[in-house]
XYZ file of N, CA, C and O in Angstrom:
656
model
N 1.045 -1.105 -0.070
C -0.297 0.165 0.166
C 0.563 1.020 0.148
O 0.189 2.092 -0.169
N 2.151 0.966 0.121
C 3.036 2.219 -0.304
C 3.347 2.687 -1.236
O 3.346 1.817 -2.659
N 4.057 4.456 -1.374
C 3.979 4.941 -2.427
C 5.349 4.336 -3.157
O 6.068 3.836 -2.890
N 5.535 4.010 -4.236
C 6.498 3.951 -4.535
C 7.236 4.894 -4.968
O 6.995 6.000 -5.531
N 8.138 4.494 -4.519
C 9.535 5.675 -4.917
C 11.132 5.841 -5.500
O 12.133 5.921 -5.148
N 10.200 5.108 -6.608
C 11.732 4.789 -7.332
C 12.431 6.264 -7.878
O 11.666 7.174 -8.687
N 13.482 6.019 -8.090
C 14.359 7.224 -8.359
C 13.847 7.581 -9.847
O 13.905 6.787 -11.116
N 14.586 9.102 -10.225
C 13.927 9.278 -10.948
C 14.891 9.228 -12.309
O 15.841 9.154 -12.356
N 14.609 8.773 -13.150
C 15.713 8.458 -14.652
C 16.333 9.910 -15.046
O 15.781 10.435 -15.232
N 17.714 9.884 -14.900
C 18.519 10.941 -15.671
C 18.494 10.238 -17.077
O 18.152 9.539 -18.082
N 18.425 12.114 -18.145
C 18.110 11.948 -19.649
C 18.607 11.434 -20.143
O 17.657 11.028 -21.331
N 19.715 10.379 -20.115
C 20.119 10.194 -21.757
C 20.245 8.301 -20.835
O 19.888 7.911 -21.639
N 19.562 8.607 -19.707
C 18.858 6.655 -19.853
C 17.702 6.667 -20.009
O 17.441 5.621 -20.096
N 16.530 7.895 -19.845
C 15.303 7.836 -20.663
C 15.122 7.455 -21.873
O 15.465 8.343 -22.488
N 14.311 6.393 -22.748
C 14.388 6.654 -24.302
C 13.133 7.902 -24.356
O 13.607 8.244 -25.206
N 12.827 7.968 -23.244
C 11.477 9.075 -24.458
C 12.166 10.795 -24.365
O 11.861 11.972 -25.028
N 13.074 11.377 -23.823
C 14.590 12.706 -23.568
C 14.934 12.418 -24.646
O 15.411 11.643 -24.868
N 14.726 13.147 -25.297
C 15.116 13.423 -26.902
C 15.447 15.324 -27.474
O 14.607 15.539 -27.499
N 17.037 14.923 -27.699
C 17.462 16.877 -27.883
C 16.667 16.993 -29.193
O 17.099 16.171 -30.394
N 15.787 18.250 -29.563
C 15.581 18.626 -31.010
C 16.546 18.837 -32.055
O 16.670 19.133 -32.539
N 16.474 20.059 -30.985
C 17.556 21.660 -31.388
C 18.203 22.003 -30.569
O 17.682 21.789 -29.306
N 19.267 22.634 -31.002
C 19.994 22.949 -29.657
C 21.548 24.244 -30.661
O 21.086 24.141 -30.681
N 20.887 25.508 -29.225
C 21.066 26.746 -30.021
C 22.929 26.765 -29.340
O 22.952 27.500 -28.292
N 23.210 26.174 -30.434
C 25.321 26.201 -29.527
C 26.167 27.603 -29.563
O 26.639 28.053 -28.778
N 25.177 28.452 -31.084
C 25.673 30.058 -30.432
C 25.755 30.701 -29.645
O 26.381 31.644 -29.357
N 24.371 30.425 -28.752
C 23.783 30.941 -27.218
C 24.931 31.757 -26.573
O 25.305 32.219 -26.047
N 25.560 30.463 -26.038
C 26.924 30.300 -25.043
C 27.960 31.832 -25.713
O 28.841 32.043 -24.587
N 28.275 31.332 -26.799
C 28.993 31.835 -27.460
C 28.472 33.606 -28.016
O 29.620 34.580 -27.475
N 27.648 33.483 -28.160
C 27.052 35.182 -28.463
C 26.693 35.994 -27.134
O 26.836 37.137 -27.190
N 26.334 35.332 -26.227
C 25.777 36.023 -24.751
C 26.140 35.265 -23.548
O 26.893 34.489 -23.585
N 26.328 36.337 -22.753
C 26.982 35.368 -21.247
C 25.269 35.477 -20.255
O 24.434 35.500 -20.011
N 25.128 34.002 -19.986
C 23.749 33.808 -19.827
C 23.529 33.284 -18.143
O 24.668 33.220 -18.179
N 22.636 34.338 -18.090
C 22.822 34.702 -15.981
C 21.643 33.278 -15.870
O 22.452 32.806 -14.653
N 21.033 33.241 -16.296
C 19.934 32.507 -15.692
C 19.026 31.270 -16.790
O 18.743 31.915 -17.861
N 18.518 30.275 -16.619
C 18.075 29.930 -17.680
C 16.402 29.022 -16.607
O 16.480 28.671 -15.587
N 16.112 28.973 -17.740
C 14.483 28.888 -17.059
C 13.458 27.430 -17.938
O 13.851 27.795 -19.004
N 13.344 26.687 -17.705
C 12.138 25.853 -19.046
C 11.072 25.845 -18.521
O 10.180 26.736 -17.612
N 10.138 26.020 -19.946
C 8.764 25.992 -20.333
C 8.209 25.490 -21.143
O 9.168 24.816 -22.227
N 7.045 25.635 -20.564
C 6.181 24.544 -22.373
C 5.813 25.383 -23.257
O 6.095 26.650 -23.946
N 5.505 24.952 -24.395
C 5.747 25.460 -25.836
C 4.106 24.779 -25.871
O 4.316 23.901 -26.254
N 3.673 25.630 -26.334
C 2.097 25.224 -27.170
C 2.255 25.148 -28.938
O 2.704 25.655 -29.895
N 2.171 23.720 -29.279
C 1.998 22.872 -30.576
C 0.578 22.583 -31.092
O 0.367 21.761 -30.461
N 1.043 22.466 -32.527
C -0.101 21.850 -33.241
C 0.549 20.374 -33.550
O 1.726 19.774 -32.831
N -0.502 19.598 -33.348
C -0.520 18.186 -33.950
C 0.590 17.863 -34.749
O 1.412 17.026 -35.162
N 0.558 18.434 -36.109
C 1.483 18.191 -37.254
C 2.871 18.796 -36.419
O 4.422 18.303 -37.319
N 3.441 19.943 -35.531
C 4.137 20.273 -35.324
C 5.226 19.189 -34.681
O 6.579 18.905 -34.875
N 3.958 18.852 -33.929
C 4.762 17.589 -33.046
C 5.076 16.667 -33.597
O 6.214 15.939 -33.656
N 4.435 16.273 -34.471
C 4.961 14.535 -35.359
C 6.387 15.497 -36.082
O 6.798 14.082 -36.354
N 6.475 16.458 -36.762
C 7.579 16.998 -37.169
C 8.810 16.541 -36.463
O 9.814 16.503 -36.764
N 8.386 17.091 -35.055
C 9.575 17.270 -34.246
C 10.157 15.730 -34.122
O 11.207 15.882 -33.130
N 8.715 14.613 -34.019
C 9.679 13.716 -33.811
C 10.389 12.306 -34.580
O 11.156 12.237 -34.745
N 9.723 13.124 -36.517
C 10.504 12.424 -36.852
C 11.618 13.486 -37.425
O 12.731 13.089 -38.327
N 11.582 14.703 -37.948
C 12.429 15.934 -38.679
C 13.403 16.428 -37.519
O 13.274 16.847 -36.144
N 14.268 17.516 -38.038
C 14.538 18.922 -36.601
C 13.804 20.266 -36.949
O 13.337 20.454 -37.994
N 14.518 20.451 -36.276
C 13.636 22.077 -36.475
C 15.264 23.143 -35.722
O 16.273 22.658 -35.932
N 15.197 24.381 -36.379
C 15.914 24.863 -35.620
C 15.617 26.364 -35.326
O 14.876 27.080 -35.203
N 16.852 26.497 -33.800
C 16.070 27.993 -32.879
C 17.398 28.501 -33.039
O 17.272 29.767 -32.315
N 18.370 28.331 -34.172
C 19.487 29.252 -33.860
C 19.502 30.476 -34.564
O 19.652 31.082 -33.221
N 18.214 31.208 -34.958
C 18.225 32.593 -35.335
C 16.325 33.089 -34.581
O 16.375 33.823 -34.762
N 15.968 32.404 -33.628
C 14.732 32.479 -33.030
C 15.423 33.619 -31.817
O 16.694 33.372 -31.210
N 13.974 33.978 -31.086
C 14.189 34.558 -30.079
C 12.913 34.827 -28.735
O 12.124 34.129 -29.476
N 12.431 35.202 -27.575
C 11.801 34.404 -26.975
C 11.370 36.610 -26.415
O 12.772 37.217 -26.199
N 9.868 36.348 -26.389
C 10.390 37.730 -26.115
C 8.739 37.443 -25.081
O 7.372 37.222 -25.562
N 8.834 38.792 -23.934
C 7.413 39.174 -23.447
C 6.721 40.484 -23.866
O 7.131 41.230 -23.878
N 5.154 40.159 -24.314
C 4.967 40.706 -25.327
C 3.234 40.930 -24.949
O 2.358 39.583 -24.387
N 2.763 41.792 -24.362
C 1.091 41.830 -23.883
C 0.721 40.682 -22.789
O -0.420 40.429 -23.041
N 1.782 40.977 -22.375
C 1.556 39.502 -20.233
C 1.649 38.154 -20.815
O 1.322 36.552 -20.086
N 1.935 37.870 -21.800
C 2.483 36.961 -22.559
C 3.869 36.137 -22.851
O 4.390 37.068 -23.408
N 4.321 35.363 -22.925
C 5.982 35.178 -23.999
C 5.461 34.150 -25.114
O 4.854 32.851 -24.987
N 6.756 34.363 -25.749
C 6.295 34.278 -27.416
C 7.814 34.031 -27.771
O 8.669 34.529 -27.935
N 7.839 32.529 -28.579
C 9.237 32.287 -29.094
C 9.120 32.800 -30.777
O 8.065 32.548 -31.651
N 10.354 33.289 -31.200
C 8.931 34.279 -32.671
C 10.675 33.634 -33.044
O 11.814 33.724 -33.121
N 10.384 33.569 -34.452
C 11.258 33.266 -35.780
C 11.886 31.536 -35.338
O 12.838 31.081 -36.087
N 11.193 30.033 -35.167
C 11.599 29.646 -34.455
C 11.745 28.970 -35.812
O 10.040 28.669 -36.827
N 12.072 27.766 -36.392
C 11.561 27.459 -37.950
C 11.148 25.663 -36.740
O 11.951 24.794 -36.697
N 10.081 24.848 -37.669
C 9.066 23.141 -37.861
C 9.578 22.882 -38.978
O 8.469 23.571 -39.537
N 10.208 22.136 -39.761
C 10.184 21.487 -40.520
C 8.195 20.829 -41.231
O 7.872 20.883 -39.828
N 8.017 21.388 -42.102
C 6.818 20.776 -42.648
C 6.724 18.977 -41.917
O 7.712 18.664 -42.089
N 5.280 18.824 -42.216
C 5.479 16.979 -41.676
C 4.622 16.964 -43.244
O 3.140 17.547 -43.253
N 5.047 16.303 -44.014
C 4.699 15.755 -45.304
C 3.065 14.991 -44.849
O 2.418 14.954 -46.411
N 3.195 14.294 -44.284
C 1.738 13.012 -44.075
C 0.615 13.326 -43.197
O -0.382 13.285 -42.904
N 0.837 15.306 -42.940
C -0.469 15.555 -41.534
C -1.790 16.647 -43.046
O -1.390 17.102 -44.219
N -2.813 16.240 -42.646
C -3.443 16.554 -42.930
C -3.866 18.129 -43.503
O -4.697 19.001 -44.157
N -4.315 18.485 -42.052
C -3.213 20.046 -42.035
C -1.904 20.407 -41.537
O -1.801 20.149 -39.890
N -1.349 21.293 -42.310
C -0.076 21.342 -42.135
C -0.125 22.394 -40.705
O -1.153 22.789 -40.198
N 1.378 23.055 -41.028
C 1.590 24.279 -39.861
C 2.050 25.000 -40.966
O 2.735 24.716 -42.044
N 2.306 25.920 -40.483
C 2.900 27.575 -40.897
C 4.590 27.409 -40.575
O 4.514 27.109 -38.702
N 5.601 27.075 -40.893
C 6.516 26.692 -40.270
C 7.003 28.092 -39.417
O 8.291 27.621 -38.745
N 7.202 29.089 -40.036
C 7.972 29.816 -38.300
C 6.832 31.123 -37.931
O 7.159 32.361 -37.409
N 5.994 30.717 -37.419
C 4.982 31.171 -36.912
C 5.556 31.000 -35.687
O 6.079 30.088 -35.439
N 4.684 32.463 -34.674
C 5.091 32.837 -33.366
C 4.358 31.801 -32.277
O 3.018 31.096 -32.534
N 5.341 30.867 -31.836
C 4.694 30.086 -30.988
C 4.755 30.535 -29.184
O 5.907 31.186 -28.912
N 3.399 30.456 -28.600
C 3.500 30.829 -27.338
C 3.761 30.016 -26.281
O 4.518 28.584 -26.208
N 4.545 30.248 -25.261
C 5.475 29.169 -24.572
C 4.839 29.892 -22.753
O 4.615 30.835 -22.649
N 4.778 28.398 -22.049
C 4.142 28.663 -20.657
C 5.256 28.638 -19.694
O 5.974 28.121 -19.278
N 4.364 29.529 -18.937
C 5.318 29.787 -17.505
C 4.375 30.270 -16.590
O 3.599 30.701 -16.945
N 4.822 30.157 -15.620
C 3.678 30.616 -14.588
C 3.964 32.087 -14.838
O 4.714 32.846 -15.260
N 3.218 32.894 -13.524
C 2.954 34.373 -13.867
C 4.149 35.178 -12.875
O 4.437 36.003 -13.029
N 4.621 33.984 -11.847
C 5.871 35.356 -11.363
C 7.230 34.852 -12.005
O 7.734 35.751 -12.472
N 7.414 33.439 -12.905
C 8.401 33.676 -13.675
C 8.178 34.520 -14.907
O 9.047 35.260 -15.827
N 7.257 34.829 -15.249
C 7.216 35.702 -16.081
C 7.075 37.329 -16.150
O 7.782 37.859 -16.601
N 6.848 37.732 -14.770
C 6.663 38.849 -14.076
C 8.467 38.968 -14.165
O 8.863 40.026 -14.375
N 9.186 38.130 -14.032
C 10.311 37.912 -13.745
C 10.972 38.126 -14.995
O 12.194 39.468 -15.050
N 10.876 37.365 -15.269
C 11.671 37.856 -17.411
C 11.297 39.140 -18.010
O 11.919 39.338 -18.263
N 10.340 39.326 -17.523
C 9.854 40.497 -18.369
C 10.566 41.970 -17.439
O 11.305 42.925 -17.721
N 10.830 41.475 -16.063
C 11.718 42.562 -15.226
C 13.254 42.447 -15.626
O 13.871 43.426 -16.023
N 13.392 41.157 -16.116
C 15.039 41.092 -16.731
C 15.476 41.647 -18.109
O 16.220 42.052 -17.793
N 14.170 42.002 -18.593
C 14.180 41.970 -20.375
C 14.141 43.488 -20.024
O 14.527 44.400 -21.767
N 13.529 44.289 -18.964
C 13.415 45.710 -19.313
C 14.865 46.472 -19.340
O 15.170 47.329 -18.859
N 15.571 45.453 -17.961
C 17.382 46.043 -18.081
C 17.977 46.141 -18.871
O 17.654 45.533 -20.142
N 19.070 46.812 -18.944
C 19.732 47.270 -20.307
C 20.688 46.187 -20.654
O 21.121 45.544 -19.733
N 20.505 45.850 -21.994
C 20.921 44.909 -22.691
C 21.072 43.070 -22.721
O 21.514 42.551 -22.871
N 19.523 42.963 -21.410
C 19.104 42.141 -21.589
C 18.204 40.908 -22.432
O 17.186 42.136 -22.991
N 17.903 40.096 -22.699
C 17.340 39.784 -23.712
C 17.089 38.136 -23.581
O 17.652 37.176 -22.283
N 16.182 37.330 -23.462
C 15.612 35.947 -24.201
C 15.926 35.361 -25.246
O 16.032 35.309 -25.902
N 16.979 34.084 -24.744
C 17.472 33.191 -25.956
C 17.349 31.829 -25.795
O 17.475 31.009 -24.540
N 16.239 30.953 -26.606
C 16.462 29.960 -26.555
C 17.466 29.100 -26.553
O 18.096 29.367 -27.294
N 17.651 27.914 -26.033
C 18.704 27.287 -25.916
C 18.834 26.425 -26.432
O 19.846 25.450 -27.112
N 17.927 25.361 -25.754
C 17.547 23.655 -26.466
C 16.096 23.747 -26.262
O 14.895 24.014 -24.870
N 15.061 22.857 -27.426
C 14.169 22.945 -27.459
C 14.889 20.604 -27.628
O 15.336 20.559 -28.468
N 13.145 20.365 -26.178
C 13.873 18.969 -26.752
C 12.164 17.916 -25.790
O 11.198 18.526 -25.372
N 12.109 16.923 -26.276
C 11.189 16.080 -25.706
C 11.904 15.864 -24.415
O 12.593 15.279 -23.754
N 10.566 16.007 -23.270
C 11.385 15.792 -21.364
C 11.091 14.069 -21.425
O 11.041 13.483 -22.195
N 11.027 13.927 -20.136
C 11.348 12.328 -20.090
C 10.259 11.997 -19.848
O 9.468 10.733 -20.055
N 9.021 12.945 -19.548
C 7.782 11.996 -20.036
C 7.373 11.813 -21.796
O 6.022 12.033 -22.135
N 8.010 12.990 -22.596
C 7.743 12.866 -24.034
C 6.959 14.482 -24.091
O 6.407 14.172 -25.481
N 7.241 15.173 -22.957
C 6.255 16.523 -23.738
C 7.481 17.433 -24.126
O 8.292 16.985 -23.628
N 7.480 18.543 -25.041
C 8.240 19.422 -25.657
C 8.165 19.961 -25.173
O 7.205 20.854 -24.608
N 9.426 20.665 -24.294
C 9.670 21.744 -23.193
C 10.781 23.068 -24.228
O 11.880 21.940 -24.689
N 10.993 23.270 -23.725
C 12.009 24.795 -24.230
C 13.038 25.105 -22.960
O 11.789 25.380 -21.975
N 14.502 25.334 -23.134
C 14.805 26.159 -22.219
C 15.688 27.635 -22.546
O 15.886 27.482 -23.974
N 14.989 28.946 -22.160
C 15.846 29.640 -22.615
C 16.514 30.762 -21.291
O 15.840 30.024 -20.348
N 17.707 30.872 -22.059
C 18.289 31.899 -21.457
C 18.076 32.994 -21.278
O 17.593 33.816 -22.404
N 18.509 33.767 -20.121
C 17.998 35.346 -19.920
C 19.743 36.235 -19.467
O 20.180 35.389 -19.233
N 19.904 36.437 -20.928
C 21.206 36.547 -21.320
C 21.876 38.290 -22.107
O 20.678 38.692 -21.878
N 22.727 38.394 -21.434
C 23.443 39.599 -21.467
C 23.986 39.981 -22.770
O 25.215 38.798 -23.530
N 24.441 40.627 -24.211
C 24.974 40.519 -25.164
C 27.077 40.547 -25.044
O 27.025 41.481 -24.393
N 27.564 39.900 -25.466
C 28.645 39.922 -25.077
C 29.417 41.218 -26.424
O 28.670 41.096 -27.440
N 29.991 40.587 -25.900
C 30.967 42.624 -26.634
C 32.455 42.022 -27.761
O 32.445 40.414 -26.775
N 33.009 41.701 -28.061
C 34.135 41.509 -29.303
C 35.296 40.922 -28.560
O 35.374 39.934 -28.471
N 35.453 41.247 -27.637
C 36.555 41.054 -26.712
C 36.461 40.317 -25.823
O 36.874 39.622 -25.538
N 35.142 40.139 -25.256
C 34.307 39.228 -24.162
C 34.074 37.718 -24.930
O 34.560 36.662 -24.400
N 34.170 37.769 -26.394
C 33.933 36.850 -27.494
C 35.168 36.241 -27.555
O 36.234 34.544 -27.390
N 36.202 37.395 -27.535
C 37.689 36.170 -27.497
C 38.486 35.722 -26.646
O 39.430 35.080 -26.564
N 37.810 36.396 -25.584
C 38.435 35.915 -23.584
C 37.923 34.337 -23.661
O 38.484 33.712 -23.421
N 36.334 33.914 -24.760
C 35.640 32.852 -24.005
C 36.900 32.200 -25.033
O 36.454 30.949 -24.669
N 36.799 32.600 -26.233
C 37.240 31.795 -27.692
C 39.200 31.589 -26.728
O 39.492 30.018 -26.884
N 39.766 32.219 -25.917
C 40.806 31.446 -25.598
C 41.508 30.754 -24.032
O 41.962 29.935 -24.413
N 39.454 30.986 -23.501
C 39.187 30.006 -22.590
C 39.678 28.892 -22.875
O 39.883 27.631 -22.359
N 38.630 28.968 -24.129
C 38.052 27.343 -23.975
C 39.208 26.580 -25.067
O 39.423 25.654 -24.554
N 39.834 27.331 -25.782
C 41.737 26.919 -26.552
C 42.871 26.252 -25.171
O 43.284 25.522 -25.412
N 42.574 27.407 -24.582
C 43.298 26.972 -23.198
C 43.383 25.564 -22.479
O 43.677 24.543 -21.863
N 41.332 25.628 -22.239
C 41.228 24.269 -21.743
C 40.972 22.908 -22.854
O 41.694 21.944 -21.933
N 41.002 22.846 -23.661
C 41.096 21.986 -24.494
C 43.155 22.080 -24.554
O 43.321 20.552 -24.614
N 44.089 22.418 -24.414
C 45.607 22.261 -24.404
C 45.525 21.565 -23.993
O 46.503 20.297 -23.320
N 44.893 21.965 -22.018
C 45.295 21.835 -20.771
C 45.256 20.249 -20.502
O 45.974 18.828 -20.207
N 43.779 19.699 -21.338
C 43.087 18.242 -21.614
C 44.534 17.495 -22.413
O 44.701 16.556 -22.241
N 45.028 18.325 -23.359
C 45.729 17.188 -24.404
C 47.174 17.189 -23.756
O 47.247 15.896 -23.769
N 47.388 18.068 -22.433
C 48.625 17.872 -22.020
C 48.357 16.557 -21.120
O 48.832 15.860 -20.724
N 47.380 16.858 -20.334
C 47.371 15.489 -18.957
C 46.818 14.962 -19.774
O 47.138 13.588 -19.179
N 46.242 14.271 -20.851
C 46.285 12.459 -21.924
C 47.384 12.302 -21.957
O 47.635 10.880 -21.703
N 47.883 13.303 -22.881
C 49.707 13.219 -22.880
C 50.458 12.348 -22.046
O 52.028 11.949 -22.011
N 50.255 13.600 -20.897
C 51.118 12.966 -19.682
C 52.852 14.007 -19.922
O 53.722 13.216 -20.285
N 52.438 14.857 -20.765
C 54.288 15.968 -21.358
C 54.137 17.295 -20.075
O 53.835 17.001 -19.255
């Protein structure tokens, strides 16, 4: 009669967890201060398309407009077997709590802050989710510093591996 307290499966162990699209340039172009997981409203053909093909969130951004959070300019490939297709680059509503929405709105009103989509994925329950980051744009010298640090870390790993 007790409750089942099985440990939650890690994303890589769970067959339902699947990364659909990742914005790899986001961490290079922006300094991510915080991130938040949110739901996304999709049509049936969009979900089918995400399960079979890929999507692109590299050129997209999120914005708070009229008390709602929107994902703008994201691409989901058309699903060829759909009876009712979808518009590929339509604005999609993102789902967050009112408290999180007000925090996001306050953060974006500060100078230079923006909402950047980081990852679009299916969670362990098979539901489409998006992780967005609250970010500040990097200047050219910041990007060079990030690149130099990454190169040094790579070189350090090489030296440790070969024992030189």
